mmCIF file of C-alpha atoms in Angstrom:
data_model
loop_
_atom_site.group_PDB
_atom_site.id
_atom_site.type_symbol
_atom_site.label_atom_id
_atom_site.label_comp_id
_atom_site.label_asym_id
_atom_site.label_seq_id
_atom_site.Cartn_x
_atom_site.Cartn_y
_atom_site.Cartn_z
ATOM 1 C CA MET A 1035 -29.155 41.995 -11.785
ATOM 2 C CA ASP A 1036 -28.994 42.843 -8.029
ATOM 3 C CA LEU A 1037 -29.289 39.559 -6.128
ATOM 4 C CA ARG A 1038 -29.397 41.437 -2.807
ATOM 5 C CA LYS A 1039 -32.846 42.647 -3.888
ATOM 6 C CA LEU A 1040 -33.693 39.035 -4.675
ATOM 7 C CA GLY A 1041 -32.677 38.041 -1.143
ATOM 8 C CA ASN A 1042 -34.801 40.802 0.363
ATOM 9 C CA SER A 1043 -37.792 39.680 -1.725
ATOM 10 C CA VAL A 1044 -37.589 36.128 -0.432
ATOM 11 C CA ALA A 1045 -37.028 37.338 3.122
ATOM 12 C CA ASN A 1046 -40.089 39.579 2.880
ATOM 13 C CA LEU A 1047 -42.141 36.485 2.096
ATOM 14 C CA ALA A 1048 -40.864 34.926 5.324
ATOM 15 C CA GLY A 1049 -41.688 38.129 7.185
ATOM 16 C CA GLU A 1050 -45.228 38.100 5.865
ATOM 17 C CA ALA A 1051 -45.610 34.504 7.073
ATOM 18 C CA GLY A 1052 -44.430 35.596 10.513
ATOM 19 C CA LYS A 1053 -46.952 38.435 10.659
ATOM 20 C CA ARG A 1054 -49.772 36.088 9.729
ATOM 21 C CA ALA A 1055 -48.720 33.741 12.525
ATOM 22 C CA MET A 1056 -48.899 36.672 14.983
ATOM 23 C CA ASP A 1057 -52.398 37.629 13.815
ATOM 24 C CA ILE A 1058 -53.624 34.044 14.140
ATOM 25 C CA SER A 1059 -52.223 33.694 17.642
ATOM 26 C CA GLU A 1060 -53.855 36.964 18.792
ATOM 27 C CA LYS A 1061 -57.220 35.909 17.362
ATOM 28 C CA ALA A 1062 -56.899 32.524 19.053
ATOM 29 C CA ALA A 1063 -56.243 34.174 22.414
ATOM 30 C CA LYS A 1064 -59.328 36.358 22.086
ATOM 31 C CA THR A 1065 -61.512 33.413 21.062
ATOM 32 C CA ILE A 1066 -60.359 31.304 24.002
ATOM 33 C CA SER A 1067 -61.023 34.156 26.454
ATOM 34 C CA LYS A 1068 -64.551 34.806 25.148
ATOM 35 C CA SER A 1069 -65.601 31.156 25.099
ATOM 36 C CA ALA A 1070 -64.355 30.287 28.581
ATOM 37 C CA GLU A 1071 -67.349 29.409 30.815
ATOM 38 C CA ASN A 1072 -67.067 28.264 34.448
ATOM 39 C CA ILE A 1073 -63.333 28.890 34.167
ATOM 40 C CA ASP A 1074 -61.166 31.605 35.613
ATOM 41 C CA ILE A 1075 -61.409 33.981 32.655
ATOM 42 C CA GLN A 1076 -58.566 36.198 33.840
ATOM 43 C CA LYS A 1077 -56.091 33.297 34.186
ATOM 44 C CA MET A 1078 -57.183 31.837 30.866
ATOM 45 C CA GLY A 1079 -56.727 35.169 29.149
ATOM 46 C CA GLU A 1080 -53.254 35.561 30.676
ATOM 47 C CA SER A 1081 -52.237 32.080 29.467
ATOM 48 C CA ALA A 1082 -53.494 32.766 25.951
ATOM 49 C CA SER A 1083 -51.715 36.121 25.941
ATOM 50 C CA ASN A 1084 -48.427 34.492 27.007
ATOM 51 C CA ALA A 1085 -48.811 31.866 24.294
ATOM 52 C CA SER A 1086 -49.435 34.603 21.749
ATOM 53 C CA LYS A 1087 -46.273 36.445 22.767
ATOM 54 C CA LYS A 1088 -44.191 33.260 22.476
ATOM 55 C CA VAL A 1089 -45.518 32.598 18.959
ATOM 56 C CA GLN A 1090 -44.785 36.191 17.973
ATOM 57 C CA LYS A 1091 -41.227 35.926 19.282
ATOM 58 C CA MET A 1092 -40.658 32.658 17.412
ATOM 59 C CA ALA A 1093 -42.104 34.103 14.193
ATOM 60 C CA VAL A 1094 -39.804 37.139 14.377
ATOM 61 C CA GLY A 1095 -36.816 34.846 14.974
ATOM 62 C CA VAL A 1096 -37.680 32.635 12.020
ATOM 63 C CA SER A 1097 -38.199 35.669 9.785
ATOM 64 C CA ASP A 1098 -34.829 37.195 10.747
ATOM 65 C CA LYS A 1099 -32.962 33.925 10.240
ATOM 66 C CA ALA A 1100 -34.653 33.332 6.891
ATOM 67 C CA LYS A 1101 -33.774 36.832 5.737
ATOM 68 C CA GLU A 1102 -30.152 36.492 6.825
ATOM 69 C CA GLY A 1103 -29.778 33.066 5.206
ATOM 70 C CA VAL A 1104 -31.345 34.050 1.898
ATOM 71 C CA ILE A 1105 -29.298 37.244 1.634
ATOM 72 C CA LYS A 1106 -26.093 35.294 2.261
ATOM 73 C CA SER A 1107 -27.066 32.708 -0.361
ATOM 74 C CA ALA A 1108 -27.983 35.429 -2.864
ATOM 75 C CA GLU A 1109 -24.646 37.165 -2.305
ATOM 76 C CA ALA A 1110 -22.840 33.851 -2.811
ATOM 77 C CA VAL A 1111 -24.648 33.265 -6.107
ATOM 78 C CA ASN A 1112 -23.930 36.826 -7.233
ATOM 79 C CA LYS A 1113 -20.232 36.463 -6.460
ATOM 80 C CA VAL A 1114 -19.920 33.204 -8.378
ATOM 81 C CA MET A 1115 -21.924 34.310 -11.423
ATOM 82 C CA ASP A 1116 -20.464 37.802 -11.920
ATOM 83 C CA VAL A 1117 -17.557 36.423 -13.936
ATOM 84 C CA ASN A 1118 -16.900 39.590 -15.960
ATOM 85 C CA GLY A 1119 -16.644 41.635 -12.759
ATOM 86 C CA ASP A 1120 -19.083 44.413 -13.679
ATOM 87 C CA GLY A 1121 -21.062 44.085 -10.441
ATOM 88 C CA GLN A 1122 -24.146 42.456 -11.940
ATOM 89 C CA VAL A 1123 -25.206 39.116 -13.385
ATOM 90 C CA ASP A 1124 -26.180 39.294 -17.048
ATOM 91 C CA ILE A 1125 -26.244 37.158 -20.181
ATOM 92 C CA GLU A 1126 -22.558 37.855 -20.882
ATOM 93 C CA ASP A 1127 -21.660 36.232 -17.554
ATOM 94 C CA VAL A 1128 -23.806 33.212 -18.385
ATOM 95 C CA ILE A 1129 -22.287 32.826 -21.872
ATOM 96 C CA ILE A 1130 -18.756 33.035 -20.455
ATOM 97 C CA MET A 1131 -19.599 30.485 -17.749
ATOM 98 C CA GLY A 1132 -21.126 28.210 -20.374
ATOM 99 C CA LEU A 1133 -18.163 28.443 -22.771
ATOM 100 C CA ARG A 1134 -15.785 27.562 -19.938
ATOM 101 C CA ILE A 1135 -17.512 24.218 -19.373
ATOM 102 C CA PRO A 1136 -15.443 21.435 -21.001
ATOM 103 C CA GLY A 1137 -16.989 20.200 -24.238
ATOM 104 C CA ILE A 1138 -19.195 23.234 -24.906
ATOM 105 C CA CYS A 1139 -16.954 24.888 -27.521
ATOM 106 C CA ILE A 1140 -17.360 23.299 -30.963
ATOM 107 C CA SER A 1141 -14.818 23.119 -33.791
ATOM 108 C CA ARG A 1142 -16.678 23.840 -37.022
ATOM 109 C CA GLU A 1143 -14.468 21.621 -39.179
ATOM 110 C CA GLU A 1144 -14.513 18.676 -36.776
ATOM 111 C CA PHE A 1145 -18.269 18.908 -36.325
ATOM 112 C CA LEU A 1146 -19.141 19.099 -40.032
ATOM 113 C CA ARG A 1147 -16.685 16.348 -40.899
ATOM 114 C CA SER A 1148 -18.113 14.100 -38.185
ATOM 115 C CA GLU A 1149 -21.737 14.746 -39.222
ATOM 116 C CA PHE A 1150 -21.303 14.246 -42.967
ATOM 117 C CA MET A 1151 -18.676 11.478 -43.158
ATOM 118 C CA LYS A 1152 -21.238 8.663 -42.960
ATOM 119 C CA ASP A 1153 -23.428 10.049 -45.762
ATOM 120 C CA TYR A 1154 -21.240 11.952 -48.241
ATOM 121 C CA PRO A 1155 -17.992 11.505 -50.207
ATOM 122 C CA GLN A 1156 -14.853 13.392 -49.235
ATOM 123 C CA GLU A 1157 -15.146 16.083 -51.927
ATOM 124 C CA ILE A 1158 -18.608 17.172 -50.753
ATOM 125 C CA ILE A 1159 -17.433 17.266 -47.130
ATOM 126 C CA GLU A 1160 -14.434 19.421 -48.077
ATOM 127 C CA ASP A 1161 -16.724 21.775 -50.034
ATOM 128 C CA ALA A 1162 -19.064 22.097 -47.029
ATOM 129 C CA ILE A 1163 -16.121 22.956 -44.780
ATOM 130 C CA ALA A 1164 -14.505 25.388 -47.220
ATOM 131 C CA PHE A 1165 -17.788 27.167 -47.978
ATOM 132 C CA ASN A 1166 -20.964 25.800 -46.369
ATOM 133 C CA PRO A 1167 -23.270 22.761 -46.615
ATOM 134 C CA ALA A 1168 -25.703 24.480 -49.004
ATOM 135 C CA HIS A 1169 -22.818 25.370 -51.336
ATOM 136 C CA ALA A 1170 -21.744 21.700 -51.268
ATOM 137 C CA GLY A 1171 -25.182 20.686 -52.547
ATOM 138 C CA ILE A 1172 -26.496 19.134 -49.334
ATOM 139 C CA SER A 1173 -30.264 19.559 -49.447
ATOM 140 C CA SER A 1174 -32.225 21.603 -46.912
ATOM 141 C CA GLU A 1175 -34.220 18.472 -46.015
ATOM 142 C CA LYS A 1176 -31.001 16.643 -45.111
ATOM 143 C CA ILE A 1177 -29.705 19.610 -43.128
ATOM 144 C CA GLU A 1178 -32.948 19.742 -41.159
ATOM 145 C CA LYS A 1179 -32.593 16.066 -40.221
ATOM 146 C CA TYR A 1180 -29.080 16.706 -38.946
ATOM 147 C CA ALA A 1181 -30.350 19.719 -37.013
ATOM 148 C CA ASP A 1182 -33.172 17.736 -35.403
ATOM 149 C CA GLU A 1183 -30.743 15.030 -34.297
ATOM 150 C CA VAL A 1184 -28.440 17.666 -32.793
ATOM 151 C CA ILE A 1185 -31.309 19.197 -30.799
ATOM 152 C CA LYS A 1186 -32.537 15.796 -29.609
ATOM 153 C CA PHE A 1187 -29.078 14.714 -28.455
ATOM 154 C CA GLU A 1188 -28.245 17.921 -26.596
ATOM 155 C CA ARG A 1189 -31.677 18.064 -24.935
ATOM 156 C CA ASN A 1190 -31.259 14.580 -23.503
ATOM 157 C CA CYS A 1191 -27.810 15.466 -22.198
ATOM 158 C CA VAL A 1192 -28.784 18.710 -20.464
ATOM 159 C CA SER A 1193 -31.999 17.297 -18.978
ATOM 160 C CA GLY A 1194 -30.119 14.564 -17.130
ATOM 161 C CA ILE A 1195 -27.534 17.005 -15.812
ATOM 162 C CA SER A 1196 -30.231 19.459 -14.676
ATOM 163 C CA ALA A 1197 -32.045 16.742 -12.715
ATOM 164 C CA ALA A 1198 -28.815 15.770 -10.950
ATOM 165 C CA LEU A 1199 -27.880 19.351 -10.112
ATOM 166 C CA SER A 1200 -31.364 20.086 -8.785
ATOM 167 C CA THR A 1201 -31.085 17.499 -6.024
ATOM 168 C CA PRO A 1202 -29.342 19.395 -3.138
ATOM 169 C CA GLY A 1203 -31.720 21.066 -0.679
ATOM 170 C CA GLY A 1204 -31.422 23.773 1.955
ATOM 171 C CA PHE A 1205 -28.812 26.480 1.600
ATOM 172 C CA ALA A 1206 -26.435 24.049 -0.112
ATOM 173 C CA MET A 1207 -28.599 24.931 -3.129
ATOM 174 C CA ALA A 1208 -26.730 28.248 -3.466
ATOM 175 C CA ALA A 1209 -23.713 26.382 -4.820
ATOM 176 C CA THR A 1210 -25.750 24.484 -7.415
ATOM 177 C CA ILE A 1211 -27.803 27.354 -8.864
ATOM 178 C CA PRO A 1212 -24.906 28.884 -10.895
ATOM 179 C CA ALA A 1213 -23.888 25.399 -12.112
ATOM 180 C CA ASP A 1214 -27.477 24.582 -13.098
ATOM 181 C CA ILE A 1215 -27.894 27.800 -15.094
ATOM 182 C CA ALA A 1216 -24.418 27.538 -16.669
ATOM 183 C CA GLN A 1217 -25.026 23.930 -17.748
ATOM 184 C CA TYR A 1218 -28.418 24.765 -19.252
ATOM 185 C CA TYR A 1219 -27.130 27.711 -21.264
ATOM 186 C CA GLY A 1220 -23.891 25.865 -21.990
ATOM 187 C CA TYR A 1221 -25.783 23.177 -23.860
ATOM 188 C CA MET A 1222 -27.813 25.862 -25.610
ATOM 189 C CA LEU A 1223 -24.505 27.300 -26.792
ATOM 190 C CA ARG A 1224 -23.469 23.855 -28.067
ATOM 191 C CA VAL A 1225 -26.681 23.635 -30.075
ATOM 192 C CA THR A 1226 -26.245 27.220 -31.271
ATOM 193 C CA GLN A 1227 -22.770 26.597 -32.658
ATOM 194 C CA LYS A 1228 -23.812 23.374 -34.376
ATOM 195 C CA LEU A 1229 -26.902 24.942 -35.958
ATOM 196 C CA LEU A 1230 -24.914 27.966 -37.126
ATOM 197 C CA TYR A 1231 -22.453 25.670 -38.879
ATOM 198 C CA LEU A 1232 -25.102 23.418 -40.406
ATOM 199 C CA TYR A 1233 -26.887 26.454 -41.807
ATOM 200 C CA GLY A 1234 -23.857 28.089 -43.379
ATOM 201 C CA PHE A 1235 -22.256 30.452 -40.863
ATOM 202 C CA PRO A 1236 -18.464 30.691 -40.648
ATOM 203 C CA GLU A 1237 -16.668 29.558 -37.501
ATOM 204 C CA ILE A 1238 -17.023 31.811 -34.467
ATOM 205 C CA ASP A 1239 -14.036 32.321 -32.190
ATOM 206 C CA VAL A 1240 -14.834 30.609 -28.893
ATOM 207 C CA THR A 1241 -11.264 30.461 -27.594
ATOM 208 C CA GLU A 1242 -10.546 32.307 -24.354
ATOM 209 C CA LYS A 1243 -7.639 34.716 -24.508
ATOM 210 C CA GLY A 1244 -6.332 36.067 -21.230
ATOM 211 C CA LYS A 1245 -9.561 35.176 -19.390
ATOM 212 C CA LYS A 1246 -11.562 37.048 -22.030
ATOM 213 C CA PHE A 1247 -13.690 35.986 -24.980
ATOM 214 C CA ASP A 1248 -14.008 37.898 -28.236
ATOM 215 C CA THR A 1249 -16.732 40.569 -27.985
ATOM 216 C CA GLU A 1250 -17.992 39.734 -31.462
ATOM 217 C CA THR A 1251 -18.458 36.115 -30.374
ATOM 218 C CA LEU A 1252 -20.342 37.097 -27.211
ATOM 219 C CA ASN A 1253 -22.616 39.378 -29.223
ATOM 220 C CA ILE A 1254 -23.480 36.885 -31.966
ATOM 221 C CA LEU A 1255 -24.233 34.261 -29.302
ATOM 222 C CA THR A 1256 -26.392 36.800 -27.438
ATOM 223 C CA LEU A 1257 -28.378 37.388 -30.643
ATOM 224 C CA CYS A 1258 -28.848 33.639 -31.142
ATOM 225 C CA LEU A 1259 -30.101 33.212 -27.585
ATOM 226 C CA GLY A 1260 -32.385 36.191 -28.211
ATOM 227 C CA VAL A 1261 -33.858 34.411 -31.239
ATOM 228 C CA MET A 1262 -34.393 31.304 -29.108
ATOM 229 C CA TYR A 1263 -36.452 33.298 -26.616
ATOM 230 C CA GLY A 1264 -38.246 35.506 -29.128
ATOM 231 C CA VAL A 1265 -36.598 38.773 -28.078
ATOM 232 C CA ALA A 1266 -37.746 41.645 -30.320
ATOM 233 C CA GLY A 1267 -35.319 42.481 -33.118
ATOM 234 C CA ALA A 1268 -32.967 39.531 -32.593
ATOM 235 C CA ASN A 1269 -34.350 37.443 -35.464
ATOM 236 C CA ASN A 1270 -34.083 40.232 -38.067
ATOM 237 C CA ALA A 1271 -30.609 41.126 -36.828
ATOM 238 C CA LEU A 1272 -29.360 37.545 -37.167
ATOM 239 C CA LYS A 1273 -30.851 37.222 -40.650
ATOM 240 C CA ALA A 1274 -29.265 40.561 -41.624
ATOM 241 C CA VAL A 1275 -25.859 39.273 -40.500
ATOM 242 C CA ALA A 1276 -26.432 36.175 -42.651
ATOM 243 C CA LYS A 1277 -27.415 38.363 -45.615
ATOM 244 C CA ALA A 1278 -24.285 40.482 -45.265
ATOM 245 C CA LEU A 1279 -22.093 37.363 -45.073
ATOM 246 C CA GLY A 1280 -24.014 35.800 -47.959
ATOM 247 C CA THR A 1281 -23.375 38.787 -50.220
ATOM 248 C CA GLY A 1282 -19.629 38.529 -49.753
ATOM 249 C CA VAL A 1283 -18.859 40.561 -46.631
ATOM 250 C CA GLN A 1284 -15.839 39.040 -44.940
ATOM 251 C CA LYS A 1285 -16.285 37.712 -41.411
ATOM 252 C CA GLN A 1286 -13.514 39.905 -40.005
ATOM 253 C CA LEU A 1287 -15.267 43.012 -41.374
ATOM 254 C CA MET A 1288 -18.464 42.180 -39.463
ATOM 255 C CA LYS A 1289 -16.773 43.019 -36.168
ATOM 256 C CA LYS A 1290 -17.685 46.707 -36.160
ATOM 257 C CA ALA A 1291 -21.371 46.059 -36.906
ATOM 258 C CA LEU A 1292 -21.542 43.526 -34.078
ATOM 259 C CA THR A 1293 -19.584 45.516 -31.494
ATOM 260 C CA LYS A 1294 -20.249 49.202 -32.254
ATOM 261 C CA GLY A 1295 -22.478 49.633 -35.286
ATOM 262 C CA THR A 1296 -25.973 48.749 -36.471
ATOM 263 C CA ILE A 1297 -26.312 45.399 -34.705
ATOM 264 C CA TYR A 1298 -24.904 46.575 -31.375
ATOM 265 C CA PRO A 1299 -28.050 48.373 -30.063
ATOM 266 C CA ILE A 1300 -30.083 45.223 -30.768
ATOM 267 C CA VAL A 1301 -27.495 43.161 -28.888
ATOM 268 C CA LYS A 1302 -27.732 45.564 -25.929
ATOM 269 C CA ASN A 1303 -31.532 45.384 -25.950
ATOM 270 C CA THR A 1304 -31.355 41.588 -26.001
ATOM 271 C CA ALA A 1305 -28.870 41.596 -23.120
ATOM 272 C CA LYS A 1306 -31.182 43.866 -21.126
ATOM 273 C CA TRP A 1307 -34.075 41.464 -21.663
ATOM 274 C CA PHE A 1308 -31.938 38.587 -20.415
ATOM 275 C CA GLY A 1309 -30.921 40.619 -17.348
ATOM 276 C CA VAL A 1310 -34.530 40.507 -16.178
ATOM 277 C CA ARG A 1311 -34.726 36.803 -17.026
ATOM 278 C CA MET A 1312 -31.594 36.037 -15.013
ATOM 279 C CA THR A 1313 -33.250 37.517 -11.917
ATOM 280 C CA LYS A 1314 -36.297 35.288 -12.400
ATOM 281 C CA GLU A 1315 -34.203 32.184 -13.067
ATOM 282 C CA VAL A 1316 -32.085 32.593 -9.944
ATOM 283 C CA PHE A 1317 -35.238 33.331 -7.897
ATOM 284 C CA THR A 1318 -36.869 30.180 -9.285
ATOM 285 C CA GLY A 1319 -33.665 28.290 -8.577
ATOM 286 C CA PHE A 1320 -33.887 29.011 -4.839
ATOM 287 C CA PHE A 1321 -37.299 27.367 -4.601
ATOM 288 C CA LYS A 1322 -36.590 24.548 -7.071
ATOM 289 C CA HIS A 1323 -33.535 23.467 -5.081
ATOM 290 C CA ALA A 1324 -35.159 23.927 -1.668
ATOM 291 C CA ILE A 1325 -36.898 20.508 -1.784
ATOM 292 C CA PRO A 1326 -34.308 17.903 -2.846
ATOM 293 C CA VAL A 1327 -36.296 15.123 -4.554
ATOM 294 C CA VAL A 1328 -39.018 17.346 -5.998
ATOM 295 C CA GLY A 1329 -36.328 19.809 -7.122
ATOM 296 C CA GLY A 1330 -34.620 17.089 -9.133
ATOM 297 C CA VAL A 1331 -37.847 16.038 -10.846
ATOM 298 C CA ILE A 1332 -38.852 19.637 -11.594
ATOM 299 C CA GLY A 1333 -35.357 20.640 -12.709
ATOM 300 C CA GLY A 1334 -34.947 17.807 -15.220
ATOM 301 C CA GLY A 1335 -38.572 17.964 -16.391
ATOM 302 C CA LEU A 1336 -38.681 21.713 -16.997
ATOM 303 C CA THR A 1337 -35.340 21.608 -18.794
ATOM 304 C CA PHE A 1338 -36.558 18.804 -21.075
ATOM 305 C CA MET A 1339 -39.776 20.687 -21.888
ATOM 306 C CA SER A 1340 -38.227 24.138 -22.433
ATOM 307 C CA PHE A 1341 -35.038 23.242 -24.294
ATOM 308 C CA LYS A 1342 -36.442 22.004 -27.616
ATOM 309 C CA PRO A 1343 -38.869 24.885 -28.360
ATOM 310 C CA CYS A 1344 -36.032 27.386 -27.928
ATOM 311 C CA CYS A 1345 -33.766 25.390 -30.234
ATOM 312 C CA ASP A 1346 -36.546 24.989 -32.807
ATOM 313 C CA LYS A 1347 -36.955 28.782 -32.972
ATOM 314 C CA LEU A 1348 -33.275 29.222 -33.770
ATOM 315 C CA LYS A 1349 -33.407 26.426 -36.347
ATOM 316 C CA ALA A 1350 -36.427 28.027 -38.024
ATOM 317 C CA SER A 1351 -34.574 31.332 -38.269
ATOM 318 C CA LEU A 1352 -31.306 29.877 -39.585
ATOM 319 C CA ARG A 1353 -32.815 27.574 -42.203
ATOM 320 C CA ASP A 1354 -34.251 30.555 -44.082
ATOM 321 C CA THR A 1355 -31.363 32.973 -44.588
ATOM 322 C CA LEU A 1356 -29.257 33.900 -47.584
ATOM 323 C CA LEU A 1357 -26.542 31.528 -46.305
ATOM 324 C CA SER A 1358 -28.787 28.468 -46.136
ATOM 325 C CA ASN A 1359 -31.488 29.184 -48.713
ATOM 326 C CA PRO A 1360 -30.601 30.712 -52.106
ATOM 327 C CA ASN A 1361 -34.300 31.504 -52.614
ATOM 328 C CA HIS A 1362 -34.623 33.353 -49.323
ATOM 329 C CA GLN A 1363 -37.007 36.318 -49.508
ATOM 330 C CA VAL A 1364 -35.436 39.221 -47.632
ATOM 331 C CA THR A 1365 -37.887 41.156 -45.444
ATOM 332 C CA GLU A 1366 -37.905 44.947 -45.340
ATOM 333 C CA ASP A 1367 -36.626 45.121 -41.752
ATOM 334 C CA GLU A 1368 -33.904 42.578 -42.477
ATOM 335 C CA ASN A 1369 -32.833 44.457 -45.600
ATOM 336 C CA ILE A 1370 -32.622 47.818 -43.791
ATOM 337 C CA ILE A 1371 -30.271 46.364 -41.186
ATOM 338 C CA ALA A 1372 -28.178 44.520 -43.804
ATOM 339 C CA VAL A 1373 -27.775 47.658 -45.947
ATOM 340 C CA GLU A 1374 -26.629 49.645 -42.920
ATOM 341 C CA ILE A 1375 -24.096 46.930 -42.081
ATOM 342 C CA ILE A 1376 -22.661 46.996 -45.596
ATOM 343 C CA GLU A 1377 -22.526 50.814 -45.609
ATOM 344 C CA GLU A 1378 -20.660 50.824 -42.314
ATOM 345 C CA ILE A 1379 -18.163 48.301 -43.638
ATOM 346 C CA ASP A 1380 -17.662 50.348 -46.824
ATOM 347 C CA CYS A 1381 -16.878 53.406 -44.681
ATOM 348 C CA VAL A 1382 -14.294 51.434 -42.716
ATOM 349 C CA GLU A 1383 -12.633 50.236 -45.947
ATOM 350 C CA ASP A 1384 -12.602 53.764 -47.417
ATOM 351 C CA ASN A 1385 -10.834 55.072 -44.323
#
């Protein structure tokens, strides 16, 4: 995403406002000159003309300053958010920023143990950790209740943070836009990890090694975010991964499918979709933060309204996979992708 273009877009709006001010002032001068009766028309016309020129000069100055300020703010946001250093802001940057926020990364064992300890004996908890909750005999109805509580808790947390971060106005907003976006997606990543574990997925590696995260992890999280936003192909791809894991494919063998093979083009398509979204979100961020009090109300309110539907989409996808539902009916598209994954893995093993 090129935030310089974003800056130019906002500045163009200011320029258009300046041009309209010029037109209005010229029309006003003409009207005053025509309507002047028993007055020195020439002097009146000269005064109106001088006033028009002053308004034009002020409008040009405002437009230039607005353009310069917005471009500088956009460049600042771009610099902060381009954490992988590829010259653009994309979903990978946002995921990395989110995972670096303290408390976002979830330990599968600690989470499952904490969730189930108040309702189940030790042997069932150990079975859920060693395999998955469905294998341990925890019903789908119970899992859904846990999932709903997770979504409710995380939504309340992120909504309060978003309202606080949306408060600064003026160009101080440039510093808060990356934090606002990172916090929002960070809490989506918290929900994503928890839902994955409740619905049977193995632990994903969210540890940072040498300022880098595992590509497989970034790609599976990109798919999950794609499901949340209804990106084409993401849902079938995630279900296909679940099918492959559910039929005995080892987690470590899924790496090729997620980073180079069948799933990878879908991941890239999802990332491309989010690239466009990032542009819109940063653009919206400039205006949301421009008015301090209103920005806080809008920021927290929109976050509260948008967070749950996205999480519900992911929950709906995960609760009906081969990992979470033994009676899952595999769709044709899902099966095609899963078969290709397994064939790719077989080729790797043969070599």
